Structure formats: C-alpha cells, structure tokens
XYZ file of C-alpha atoms in Angstrom:
666
model
C 0.000 0.000 0.000
C 1.179 3.537 -0.579
C 0.322 7.147 0.112
C 1.346 9.990 -2.161
C 2.126 13.180 -0.232
C 2.129 16.550 -1.924
C 4.746 19.013 -0.747
C 3.141 21.578 1.570
C 5.364 24.101 -0.216
C 3.718 23.586 -3.619
C 3.905 25.136 -6.108
C 7.694 24.964 -6.093
C 8.044 27.065 -9.250
C 5.695 29.784 -10.488
C 5.800 32.323 -13.337
C 8.285 35.155 -12.944
C 6.665 38.355 -14.142
C 10.060 40.049 -14.247
C 11.337 37.771 -17.001
C 9.377 37.839 -20.233
C 10.144 34.271 -21.392
C 8.441 32.793 -18.277
C 6.076 35.560 -17.241
C 2.905 33.658 -18.147
C 3.517 30.051 -17.035
C 6.201 27.656 -15.799
C 5.182 23.996 -15.725
C 5.929 20.347 -16.611
C 9.326 20.124 -14.868
C 11.835 17.382 -15.619
C 14.633 16.856 -13.044
C 18.114 15.404 -13.427
C 21.115 15.139 -11.133
C 24.128 17.063 -12.461
C 27.353 17.878 -10.638
C 25.875 16.916 -7.273
C 22.923 19.234 -7.808
C 19.344 18.812 -9.008
C 18.597 20.661 -12.220
C 15.066 20.995 -13.567
C 14.152 21.761 -17.129
C 10.639 23.084 -17.544
C 8.246 24.521 -20.061
C 8.145 28.309 -19.871
C 5.587 30.547 -21.567
C 5.639 34.237 -22.323
C 2.610 36.497 -22.161
C 0.318 36.005 -25.192
C 1.388 38.214 -28.068
C 0.902 38.689 -31.782
C 3.083 36.433 -33.927
C 2.854 35.717 -37.682
C -0.833 36.448 -37.866
C -1.659 34.591 -34.675
C -1.944 35.509 -31.041
C -0.565 33.052 -28.561
C 1.893 32.387 -25.768
C 5.334 31.266 -26.987
C 6.828 28.224 -25.248
C 10.504 27.700 -24.605
C 12.477 25.559 -22.185
C 13.723 27.039 -18.942
C 16.391 25.718 -16.610
C 16.817 26.151 -12.858
C 18.720 24.678 -9.964
C 16.543 23.334 -7.176
C 17.526 22.344 -3.636
C 15.525 21.161 -0.646
C 15.732 22.980 2.660
C 15.713 21.409 6.120
C 12.052 22.381 6.614
C 11.084 20.519 3.435
C 10.758 23.637 1.330
C 12.471 24.197 -1.998
C 14.922 26.873 -3.055
C 15.048 27.641 -6.758
C 17.886 29.595 -8.301
C 19.703 30.257 -11.544
C 16.539 30.474 -13.654
C 17.283 31.029 -17.326
C 15.968 30.314 -20.781
C 17.836 27.216 -21.992
C 16.224 26.189 -25.284
C 14.337 28.711 -27.413
C 12.802 28.218 -30.883
C 15.443 28.605 -33.596
C 14.681 26.090 -36.340
C 11.739 26.118 -38.741
C 10.449 22.844 -37.286
C 10.054 24.502 -33.856
C 9.155 28.043 -34.872
C 5.934 28.000 -32.806
C 7.464 26.692 -29.623
C 9.479 24.128 -27.641
C 7.531 22.253 -24.959
C 7.812 19.629 -22.198
C 11.491 18.595 -22.011
C 12.775 15.183 -20.871
C 16.482 14.798 -20.284
C 18.654 11.662 -20.027
C 22.415 11.359 -19.578
C 24.131 8.602 -21.538
C 27.604 8.274 -23.063
C 28.681 11.419 -21.199
C 26.121 13.666 -22.914
C 22.680 14.984 -22.030
C 19.911 14.182 -24.525
C 16.968 16.554 -24.147
C 13.859 15.541 -26.058
C 11.001 18.019 -26.333
C 7.829 18.732 -28.266
C 8.563 20.864 -31.317
C 5.738 22.933 -32.840
C 5.946 23.908 -36.494
C 2.359 24.835 -37.371
C -0.437 27.144 -36.316
C -3.003 26.573 -34.825
C -0.832 24.888 -32.221
C -3.050 21.805 -31.991
C -2.429 20.877 -35.633
C -1.259 17.218 -35.341
C 1.102 17.436 -38.321
C 2.952 20.293 -36.668
C 3.543 18.464 -33.370
C 6.699 16.364 -33.447
C 9.695 15.402 -31.321
C 12.776 17.594 -31.247
C 16.165 16.870 -29.657
C 18.830 19.082 -28.130
C 22.171 17.653 -27.030
C 24.398 19.184 -24.345
C 27.770 18.135 -22.981
C 27.623 20.234 -19.820
C 23.993 21.361 -19.252
C 25.213 24.873 -19.971
C 25.184 25.076 -23.738
C 23.480 23.194 -26.576
C 25.844 21.625 -29.094
C 23.334 19.981 -31.475
C 19.643 20.223 -32.402
C 17.687 17.747 -34.497
C 14.150 17.070 -35.627
C 13.491 13.478 -34.560
C 10.113 12.195 -35.739
C 8.601 13.025 -39.133
C 5.135 12.157 -37.745
C 2.933 13.309 -34.857
C 4.580 12.304 -31.567
C 5.427 13.614 -28.099
C 7.059 12.773 -24.796
C 10.111 10.907 -26.086
C 12.542 9.764 -23.417
C 15.769 7.806 -23.636
C 16.616 4.956 -21.263
C 19.737 5.879 -19.238
C 21.703 2.806 -20.358
C 21.891 0.474 -23.314
C 19.672 -2.610 -23.235
C 20.785 -5.618 -25.229
C 23.570 -3.526 -26.738
C 21.171 -0.915 -28.155
C 19.940 2.540 -27.275
C 16.271 2.415 -26.319
C 13.654 5.158 -26.161
C 9.958 5.492 -25.345
C 7.632 7.882 -27.129
C 3.929 8.619 -27.442
C 2.822 8.212 -31.065
C -0.260 9.855 -32.550
C -0.410 11.852 -29.356
C -2.901 14.301 -30.857
C -4.830 11.835 -33.016
C -6.756 9.412 -30.807
C -6.055 6.677 -30.070
C -2.554 7.527 -28.897
C -0.091 4.738 -28.090
C 3.038 4.348 -25.977
C 5.767 2.755 -28.037
C 9.385 1.608 -27.933
C 12.173 2.357 -30.396
C 15.687 0.868 -30.476
C 18.774 2.285 -32.195
C 22.108 0.737 -33.137
C 23.758 4.150 -33.011
C 22.826 7.562 -31.648
C 22.512 9.094 -35.114
C 19.618 6.762 -35.923
C 17.490 8.833 -33.563
C 17.150 11.637 -36.098
C 17.369 9.523 -39.243
C 14.168 10.114 -41.241
C 14.617 6.864 -43.182
C 14.781 4.913 -39.918
C 11.561 6.482 -38.648
C 9.617 5.920 -41.863
C 10.412 2.203 -41.741
C 9.670 2.131 -38.028
C 6.259 3.793 -38.495
C 5.274 1.357 -41.237
C 5.322 -1.355 -38.549
C 3.887 0.794 -35.758
C 1.808 -2.025 -34.274
C 4.981 -4.003 -33.599
C 6.331 -1.201 -31.383
C 3.264 -0.491 -29.213
C 3.470 -1.759 -25.641
C 0.634 0.286 -24.131
C -2.273 0.701 -26.509
C -4.635 3.629 -26.171
C -8.319 3.827 -27.019
C -10.821 6.370 -28.304
C -12.128 7.214 -24.832
C -8.929 7.802 -22.826
C -5.833 9.612 -23.960
C -2.590 8.175 -22.582
C 0.852 9.775 -22.681
C 4.314 9.174 -21.271
C 5.033 11.348 -18.259
C 8.479 10.843 -16.741
C 11.421 9.073 -18.284
C 12.258 5.525 -17.130
C 13.962 5.010 -13.762
C 15.823 1.810 -12.951
C 14.691 -0.125 -9.857
C 15.318 -3.660 -8.632
C 11.848 -4.664 -9.787
C 12.033 -3.134 -13.266
C 12.013 0.103 -15.228
C 9.557 2.476 -13.562
C 7.970 5.423 -15.319
C 4.985 7.697 -14.782
C 2.239 8.182 -17.319
C -0.723 10.501 -17.674
C -4.154 9.136 -18.479
C -6.856 11.609 -19.450
C -10.016 9.715 -18.632
C -12.996 10.490 -20.881
C -10.756 12.809 -22.868
C -13.495 14.414 -24.945
C -16.029 14.739 -22.121
C -16.646 17.888 -20.044
C -15.857 15.917 -16.871
C -12.525 14.536 -18.092
C -10.006 13.621 -15.400
C -6.216 13.930 -15.574
C -4.704 11.029 -13.620
C -1.052 10.257 -12.871
C -0.290 6.533 -13.066
C 2.846 4.370 -12.810
C 4.079 1.588 -15.084
C 6.693 -1.089 -14.407
C 8.631 -2.619 -17.324
C 10.896 -5.643 -17.515
C 14.580 -4.740 -17.050
C 15.809 -6.860 -19.964
C 12.798 -6.459 -22.228
C 11.248 -3.038 -21.570
C 8.526 -3.716 -24.115
C 7.096 -6.170 -21.570
C 4.771 -4.495 -19.059
C 5.116 -6.154 -15.661
C 2.411 -4.115 -13.986
C 0.576 -0.814 -13.751
C -0.910 0.891 -10.719
C -4.512 -0.112 -10.180
C -5.432 3.370 -8.975
C -3.995 6.788 -9.911
C -1.191 8.254 -7.829
C -2.684 11.715 -8.134
C -5.748 13.437 -9.552
C -6.436 17.192 -9.308
C -7.488 18.013 -5.735
C -5.599 21.069 -4.504
C -6.470 24.612 -5.541
C -3.253 25.015 -7.562
C -4.226 21.839 -9.466
C -7.758 23.033 -10.141
C -7.418 26.730 -10.920
C -4.976 28.176 -13.440
C -4.424 28.709 -17.154
C -5.953 25.282 -17.872
C -8.152 24.133 -14.945
C -8.051 20.615 -13.491
C -4.815 19.503 -15.133
C -1.866 17.693 -13.600
C 0.862 16.233 -15.770
C 3.768 14.053 -14.512
C 6.802 15.226 -16.443
C 9.653 13.829 -14.328
C 10.742 11.816 -11.310
C 13.790 11.152 -9.129
C 14.662 8.349 -6.725
C 16.591 8.996 -3.524
C 16.773 6.102 -1.089
C 13.254 4.767 -0.692
C 11.614 8.006 -1.810
C 10.226 8.565 -5.277
C 9.751 12.266 -5.983
C 7.119 12.979 -8.625
C 7.530 16.271 -10.474
C 4.442 17.526 -12.259
C 2.844 20.505 -13.884
C -0.351 21.953 -12.400
C -3.018 23.666 -14.538
C -0.372 24.411 -17.192
C 0.759 27.188 -14.853
C 3.120 26.022 -12.101
C 5.492 23.236 -11.065
C 4.759 20.957 -8.106
C 6.235 17.889 -6.433
C 4.881 14.951 -4.457
C 6.600 11.990 -2.796
C 5.774 8.326 -2.258
C 7.534 5.354 -0.707
C 9.203 3.537 -3.589
C 9.019 0.158 -1.855
C 5.349 0.686 -0.995
C 4.538 1.631 -4.561
C 6.460 -1.280 -6.081
C 4.942 -3.770 -3.632
C 1.472 -2.586 -4.575
C 2.278 -2.773 -8.279
C 3.848 -6.224 -8.064
C 0.649 -7.704 -6.731
C -1.834 -6.178 -9.139
C -1.430 -9.431 -11.072
C -1.976 -11.976 -9.611
C -4.841 -11.187 -7.250
C -4.307 -8.666 -4.419
C -5.160 -11.441 -1.940
C -1.685 -12.830 -2.623
C 0.011 -9.728 -1.251
C 2.513 -9.844 1.574
C 1.286 -11.291 4.857
C 0.014 -9.485 7.922
C 3.491 -8.824 9.278
C 4.426 -6.645 6.300
C 1.352 -5.398 4.481
C -0.965 -2.507 5.251
C -3.676 -4.286 3.276
C -6.323 -6.026 5.351
C -6.268 -9.814 5.120
C -9.297 -11.979 5.871
C -8.892 -13.730 9.219
C -11.592 -16.296 8.504
C -11.887 -18.406 5.358
C -15.647 -18.003 5.414
C -18.087 -15.464 6.884
C -18.306 -15.518 10.677
C -22.008 -14.587 10.604
C -24.608 -15.619 8.017
C -28.414 -15.288 7.934
C -30.406 -17.726 10.078
C -33.576 -18.750 8.270
C -35.214 -19.947 11.502
C -35.152 -16.390 12.857
C -37.434 -14.270 10.681
C -35.789 -11.037 11.831
C -32.402 -12.089 10.324
C -33.499 -14.549 7.651
C -32.593 -12.419 4.623
C -29.225 -10.868 5.488
C -26.782 -9.986 8.284
C -24.147 -7.342 7.553
C -22.385 -4.061 8.400
C -21.370 -4.867 12.008
C -20.215 -2.617 14.830
C -17.646 -3.952 17.307
C -16.487 -3.152 20.832
C -13.818 -4.859 22.949
C -14.403 -4.969 26.711
C -12.047 -7.119 28.757
C -11.469 -10.424 27.005
C -14.523 -10.266 24.738
C -15.348 -8.619 21.423
C -19.005 -7.643 21.154
C -20.391 -7.585 17.606
C -23.604 -5.683 16.882
C -24.769 -6.268 13.349
C -27.496 -5.129 11.004
C -30.012 -7.921 10.448
C -32.707 -7.881 7.767
C -35.947 -9.811 7.474
C -37.694 -10.862 4.266
C -39.873 -7.749 4.421
C -36.695 -5.604 4.425
C -36.894 -4.424 8.023
C -33.490 -3.834 9.618
C -32.845 -4.472 13.313
C -29.697 -4.879 15.418
C -28.417 -8.362 16.256
C -25.778 -9.407 18.780
C -22.834 -11.822 18.961
C -19.695 -12.353 21.076
C -16.185 -13.595 20.332
C -13.282 -14.127 22.711
C -10.580 -14.286 20.035
C -12.225 -11.733 17.751
C -12.680 -14.285 14.977
C -14.773 -17.239 16.096
C -18.303 -16.655 17.383
C -18.848 -17.989 20.910
C -22.360 -16.676 21.476
C -25.110 -15.281 19.274
C -28.432 -13.951 20.569
C -31.645 -15.547 19.366
C -33.473 -12.220 19.467
C -32.531 -8.751 18.227
C -31.236 -6.405 20.899
C -32.878 -3.360 19.348
C -35.831 -2.990 16.972
C -37.378 0.111 15.369
C -39.480 1.985 17.918
C -39.643 5.607 16.825
C -41.623 7.201 14.014
C -38.439 8.077 12.109
C -37.476 4.371 11.826
C -40.782 2.490 11.679
C -41.782 1.200 8.236
C -44.126 3.478 6.287
C -44.222 1.532 3.019
C -45.043 -2.196 3.222
C -42.158 -4.297 1.925
C -39.851 -1.319 1.553
C -36.524 -0.839 3.312
C -36.783 0.586 6.817
C -35.453 0.289 10.334
C -32.109 0.582 12.096
C -29.143 0.266 9.741
C -25.342 0.099 9.931
C -24.597 0.565 13.662
C -21.348 2.042 14.980
C -20.519 1.687 18.657
C -18.415 3.900 20.955
C -17.756 3.746 24.682
C -17.127 6.991 26.573
C -16.342 6.384 30.245
C -19.004 3.918 31.465
C -21.612 4.760 28.848
C -21.997 3.004 25.499
C -23.394 4.841 22.474
C -24.680 3.266 19.278
C -25.128 5.505 16.261
C -27.083 4.095 13.344
C -28.990 5.089 10.226
C -32.698 5.491 10.897
C -35.026 5.087 7.934
C -38.798 4.846 7.633
C -38.912 4.459 3.868
C -40.385 7.915 3.278
C -38.100 10.570 4.727
C -34.398 10.723 3.759
C -32.221 8.576 6.045
C -30.933 10.325 9.160
C -28.539 9.352 11.924
C -29.962 8.328 15.293
C -28.413 7.266 18.599
C -29.290 4.953 21.470
C -27.222 4.523 24.603
C -26.861 2.173 27.538
C -24.649 1.890 30.592
C -21.732 -0.524 30.437
C -23.246 -2.460 33.356
C -26.578 -2.993 31.593
C -24.837 -3.786 28.329
C -22.802 -6.566 29.909
C -25.933 -7.951 31.582
C -27.511 -8.276 28.092
C -30.801 -7.012 29.428
C -32.660 -5.656 32.440
C -32.653 -7.283 35.889
C -36.195 -7.685 37.214
C -36.262 -6.175 40.709
C -38.516 -8.946 42.078
C -37.371 -12.116 40.297
C -33.755 -10.901 39.941
C -33.788 -12.463 36.435
C -32.660 -10.793 33.228
C -35.488 -9.936 30.861
C -35.143 -9.838 27.059
C -35.561 -6.068 26.945
C -32.269 -4.212 27.111
C -32.233 -1.007 29.083
C -31.698 1.332 26.140
C -32.215 5.035 26.490
C -34.792 6.418 24.080
C -33.549 6.777 20.506
C -32.871 10.339 19.450
C -32.014 11.901 16.108
C -28.518 13.409 15.938
C -28.634 14.797 12.387
C -31.180 16.953 10.638
C -31.347 16.451 6.878
C -33.426 18.261 4.322
C -35.746 16.560 1.862
C -33.037 16.689 -0.800
C -30.220 14.738 0.851
C -29.502 11.876 3.218
C -27.279 11.919 6.277
C -25.748 8.553 7.231
C -22.622 6.770 8.512
C -22.550 8.713 11.772
C -20.415 8.228 14.859
C -19.102 10.347 17.713
C -15.386 10.670 18.377
C -14.666 8.555 21.488
C -13.392 11.497 23.570
C -13.978 15.208 23.965
C -11.717 17.729 22.240
C -11.143 21.327 23.274
C -12.670 23.615 20.701
C -13.051 27.371 21.122
C -12.140 27.121 24.796
C -14.569 24.348 25.706
C -14.474 20.557 25.646
C -16.752 19.432 22.854
C -17.961 16.263 21.205
C -17.325 15.715 17.510
C -19.702 13.872 15.179
C -18.686 12.298 11.893
C -21.516 11.892 9.395
C -21.893 11.473 5.666
C -23.874 14.219 3.951
C -24.739 12.975 0.477
C -21.350 11.800 -0.845
C -18.964 13.540 1.581
C -17.651 12.668 5.059
C -18.449 15.699 7.197
C -18.023 16.637 10.832
C -19.721 18.847 13.404
C -19.151 19.933 16.999
C -21.644 19.466 19.809
C -22.141 19.931 23.535
C -23.249 16.320 24.183
C -23.393 12.929 22.427
C -27.019 13.731 21.500
C -25.920 16.801 19.488
C -28.771 19.199 20.258
C -27.071 21.613 17.843
C -28.063 19.424 14.862
C -30.314 22.093 13.333
C -27.272 24.394 13.129
C -24.735 21.892 11.779
C -22.125 23.342 9.417
C -21.420 19.989 7.702
C -17.666 20.661 7.708
C -16.155 18.659 4.794
C -13.390 16.250 5.899
C -13.001 13.698 3.112
C -14.350 14.180 -0.403
C -14.566 11.741 -3.312
C -11.593 11.872 -5.681
C -12.698 11.845 -9.347
C -10.842 9.238 -11.382
C -9.768 7.203 -8.355
C -11.170 4.158 -6.535
C -13.242 6.432 -4.277
C -14.537 8.667 -7.053
C -18.285 8.541 -6.456
C -18.849 8.525 -2.723
C -17.008 8.231 0.596
C -18.408 7.329 3.996
C -17.204 6.596 7.518
C -16.188 3.044 8.356
C -15.673 2.183 12.048
C -15.250 4.861 14.744
C -11.820 6.524 14.416
C -8.965 4.843 16.293
C -6.698 7.039 18.431
C -2.947 6.661 17.795
C 0.059 8.746 18.823
C 0.240 10.100 15.273
C -3.415 11.051 14.923
C -6.934 9.678 14.582
C -6.953 6.721 12.194
C -10.091 6.999 10.102
C -10.952 3.926 8.043
C -13.533 4.689 5.372
C -15.331 3.149 2.429
C -15.287 4.560 -1.069
C -17.293 3.797 -4.185
C -15.732 3.806 -7.653
C -17.241 4.709 -11.005
C -18.240 1.066 -11.545
C -20.002 0.840 -8.174
C -17.355 -1.190 -6.319
C -17.078 -0.562 -2.561
C -13.484 -0.551 -1.276
C -11.752 0.564 1.906
C -9.099 3.232 2.489
C -7.650 5.124 5.432
C -6.853 8.671 6.477
C -5.053 10.196 9.443
C -6.662 13.153 11.202
C -5.104 15.652 13.573
C -5.566 14.703 17.242
C -6.609 18.205 18.283
C -8.521 19.111 15.145
C -10.220 16.121 13.461
C -11.296 18.276 10.527
C -7.633 18.463 9.468
C -6.437 15.580 7.278
C -2.749 14.780 7.811
C -2.580 12.095 5.126
C -4.782 9.761 3.127
C -3.986 6.467 1.423
C -3.708 6.770 -2.317
C -4.248 3.060 -2.827
C -7.136 1.179 -1.241
C -6.356 -1.243 1.582
C -9.226 -3.711 1.165
C -11.523 -4.690 -1.696
C -14.116 -7.331 -2.637
C -12.448 -10.582 -3.705
C -14.440 -13.464 -2.276
C -17.647 -14.683 -3.902
C -19.747 -13.621 -0.893
C -18.420 -10.062 -1.338
C -18.753 -9.957 -5.110
C -22.280 -11.384 -5.183
C -24.992 -10.507 -2.685
C -27.889 -8.127 -2.150
C -25.496 -5.519 -3.499
C -22.586 -6.784 -5.583
C -18.911 -5.893 -5.083
C -19.201 -4.617 -1.520
C -16.993 -4.651 1.557
C -18.497 -2.287 4.127
C -16.863 -1.978 7.582
C -18.659 -0.443 10.558
C -16.584 -1.855 13.411
C -12.958 -2.223 14.448
C -11.068 -3.161 17.597
C -7.351 -3.051 18.298
C -5.673 -5.880 20.164
C -1.912 -6.409 20.579
C -1.062 -4.083 17.695
C -3.585 -5.660 15.337
C -6.635 -3.923 13.894
C -9.583 -6.316 13.577
C -11.941 -4.915 10.941
C -15.544 -6.166 10.940
C -17.379 -5.718 7.672
C -20.401 -6.669 5.644
C -19.841 -8.630 2.443
C -22.235 -8.034 -0.445
C -24.774 -6.604 2.030
C -25.462 -10.214 3.014
C -22.903 -11.658 5.477
C -20.334 -10.634 8.114
C -16.616 -11.347 8.195
C -13.462 -10.016 9.850
C -10.129 -8.920 8.378
C -6.890 -7.863 10.060
C -3.855 -5.650 9.553
C -0.991 -4.452 11.732
C -1.664 -0.940 12.999
C 1.985 0.038 12.473
C 1.786 -1.011 8.825
C -1.294 1.108 8.200
C 0.379 4.125 9.791
C 3.524 3.498 7.764
C 1.455 3.407 4.582
C 0.003 6.757 5.656
C 3.527 8.155 5.831
C 3.910 8.423 9.620
C-alpha cells in the first residue's frame, strides 16, 4: 500500500513576471542530477502576443537549480531560458522537455511545434537538443517526421542498443506508448529509420490507447530492482466535459522493456488542490519527471499548465502494490508486512439464520467493541420484508463466534425508523458503537422508507450492556428487553439529501475554549463533521457539515465516501478507516489520518485502497462488489476490521496498525 504526499510548499516554481520568457507560465518540470545538484528543465511561456498572424503564448524551455531545505521547502535559483525556438520545425514553440544522460552527454527531447493553430497534429513532433555540460546546446535535431510527443531515452543500453519510449499519434486518438531501439545515436534523427519504423507501428506499441482515454508518457524511465519504472498521464474520458487527468505508474521488464510487468490499479494523483484546479488550464496535472533517492520517489508535475509541483511516495510501498496487481491482491505480503487487510476467517463468521425471521434475509455491516477479554459484535439484520434491526454476537478471540443472541437487541421503535411503506426498506441500519467512560453509544442510520435517512443514537450503561438485558427487581432475572435510552435523532437532513454513517469521536476535544464532542456523518457523498455539547448533538439544526473527506474523481473512491468504524486514536493522529465507491459501483476501503486536536484536518490519506471485494460472498450478494466496515477493535497491535460482504454476510479482516500508519507516511 502507498500514500502519495504533496509538498506543503507547492507550487515549487511559479511564473516570474520580471522575465518575459516565463512571465505567463512555468510547468511540466523534468529533473536530473548534475554535478551533485538537481537541475530541472521546464516549459516556460511568455505572455500572449501577436506572432505571424496569430496571437498566442510562446513556449521555450527554462532551466533552474533546485535544492531542498531542512524544513522541506524548496529553493530555486539560476533560472534562465535554456532552449528557445530557432529552427523552422520549432518556430511556434518548444515544450515539455525530458532529459537523459548517456555516453557522457545529455539528450533533451522536447515537443517541437511547427504549425499554427498549435493543436495541428502534423505540426507536433519530437525535437532533440544535445548538451555536454547542461550549460550550452551543441546539437539540435528534428526526430520524428510524424505526430509524436514525450520521447525519453533509457539511461543505459539494453541488449547492446539505445532504447527510447515515445507517445505516437499523441494528438490523433487513439494515442499509443511505443518503444524504439537504435544501433547508433545518429539513428534517432534519421528520417529513413523512422519511416520504416512507423510502417510497422503495431509491432512497437506496448501500451495501446483507445478512443475514450488519452494516454501519454510522463516521466522518463527510472531503474529499480523490480524493473524500469515510469509515470504516465491518463486523461479519462478525454473528450467529455468531466474529463479527469490522472497520474499513473508503469513497471517494465529490465531486460525487455517492451514487456509491461504491472501498472498501478489506482492513480497516484488526480487534481485536488487549488493550484491543481485553478490556473491557465483548470483541473490539469501532468507528470513530467521523477527522481529516486533512497526509498523516496519524488514525482515532479505541472499543475493547470501554470506552475510546477512535487509529491513523494515510498518507492518500496509503490512497487509492492504494483507487483501484486497481477496476480490477485489477496496474494500480497502477509500481515506482518502489508498494510492491506487480510481476511482472518476463510468463510463469513455470521450468516443469515432462516429460523429467525428477523435475520433470515441478510446480516451485515457490524459494529464492534472490545471490553475485557470479549469482542461484542452488533450487526445489522434484515428480514424478508426488508426491516433492519440490530443483532448481537460475542467472540473471545475476535474471529470465532462464541455466542449469538436468538433475538434482536434493538428494533425500530420511533416514528423516524418504523416502516411506512409495506415491503420497503426501513429500520435501524449500519450501527457504529463507541464507549465513553461507562456509557456506550450506538449511532445508526434510521429510515422509515419515506423521509431521507438520518442518523440516530441509542445509549446504555456498560453495566446494563454486559448484563444483556434488564434485571427484574422482584425475580432478579434478566429480561429480554435491554435497558436502552430512548432513541434520538442526531442529524437533521433536508428533503433533498440523506445523512448517514454517523459516529461520535470517542473522547472530547477542546474547541473554542470548551471541551466538545465531535460527530462524523456522511452528507450525500462527503464525510463531514460537526461539533456538539453532548453525544445527542442538540445543535443538529445548526450543523455546518464541515467537509473532511471528499470523493476523488478518477480514483477508486470517485463517487462517494463514507465513515467506516469509529476513528482509532494513535500517537500520530486519529486513524479513520472509510469506504469509497468507484465509477463502476465497487465498494473498497481506504484510510486517512486526522489531527488529534482538530479532526477536521487531514494529515494524510492512502492513495491506494487497503481492502476490496475478492471473495464470492463479497462480489455477489444483495449488493454486488461490496466490503463495508462499521466496526474495528485493536488488540496487541492488530486492527480487527468487521465488515459486511455483499450486504449479506459478516466477516473479519486484520492488519498491523503500524503497517497502516507506515502506509500513511507516519
């Protein structure tokens, strides 16, 4: 598992209005180590101006030296224009450089524009500048006679030949990522070579594009123990108004780079931050370079065709995740090493019981609480008429069920949860349980089938909870009725939205000079939070619905996010495990770390998911492709995650807490 962390100092390079060649935009940086320093080449644009009957911003290639400070910030110096249009085949601009050192020289490939309008495919080709010292350019060549971009040379010969990647037909969908090999350097700008090469284009494609998504090489290849690693950009739904720019990673075989070992199963980055959403071209991020230092992969990218930014990720975490895309993720590293949750039982620990009408159709989405040597599991149970109630089970080891109640421990009692439409869904759904001092609180979704779902809460003392009912004062026997306090609504939705997946933080936090309770709840598709004076949240009519986690378009949690179990307190922050829904309707699980003193502040968030549907009972059920956790307990450094599979059964998965925190970058 891995987490990509943007530099808090982004953007690291912005336009300089005092220098005309880069006064409009500076973006798509490509880094290289030179003389013990990090040099970045980047695309620079001047202010739009009249030129040969047109009016546009001229692109050239800038150069700067970049160094990282002790506080994590970046110092940029020595900015200058390095490659400017000189030849007829680049008269309208030089864009997006990629530099490789081989044979003692620096080969800088870039996009050369020779036609106007600038999006004319026939005028978009690959140019090459060669430098011996990264100070002056000794040679310039037009490389491809056809439409191509993003060429990058491998930093060493493979099989005795020079090897390069390039995106062909980059502006004529479908675009393809291809490989070219050369016996000698001069072949790179030999027109005869390229004409023969293009005649057999299909033989050179190793990542094939399609008419819906546009794919392009981002960074040049970096050598790792597992293979050649490079970043790519996928523009999902390229022609649609809601297109998404996504940064992905690809791993190639060391000896045969035409062989794709693996690709990331979720983007590393999509536009989320303001500098990635608002600029010359909104909602664009483009990965133009990368560097490896130790176990850190630094991703350099352009944001909104305006500025340069950088993000980092654990190289080992990324490669481990990529290695296990094929075969199945269930074959990932074991519990001792992986942040991914692994099933602790080969089959569901709770299934419907036909003999009990109240749980004959489905049991799922369980809450969990550990008291002493016992884990208490409170699950959503559904009858054939689609009424949801709360069932009860116990486990000493957290995996095997030792006791299961024959009757529900709570049934719908209030108007907001009693069925209004015969046969329709209604009742008490998806409980989450929290203990504060000696009182136990259960937050659940209350639904009567007519009004939008809202969050409700019942509570009980620890003493009564452990008794599993009420002691009759005369007979001294326990009755079947638990001593619940009256259910109360804790959210207040309008007719146009639902409010679900609620739970209180298990301790008070000082806020504005007073100790306050904090409620997580999902408003429509967003995990929100609100402060309150008590666990009943009498302030619900004045909630601000503070956004905490939002869906990320183009990623595995693109459509909706919601709270999983109650957040777990760690020394590094509140561990929030959540579910996300992708474009194809698959429910997966991720994690985020929230600030201990301010739970509205997200410290980090997993880029990759940490649990997904794999077993048949998760893939097929009342709702297909669902893992939905509502409960978690920690025991001896292990997080036991209790979840519903396919909205039909209950199972438990586990992961080491330290591994999850490591994946979150802390």
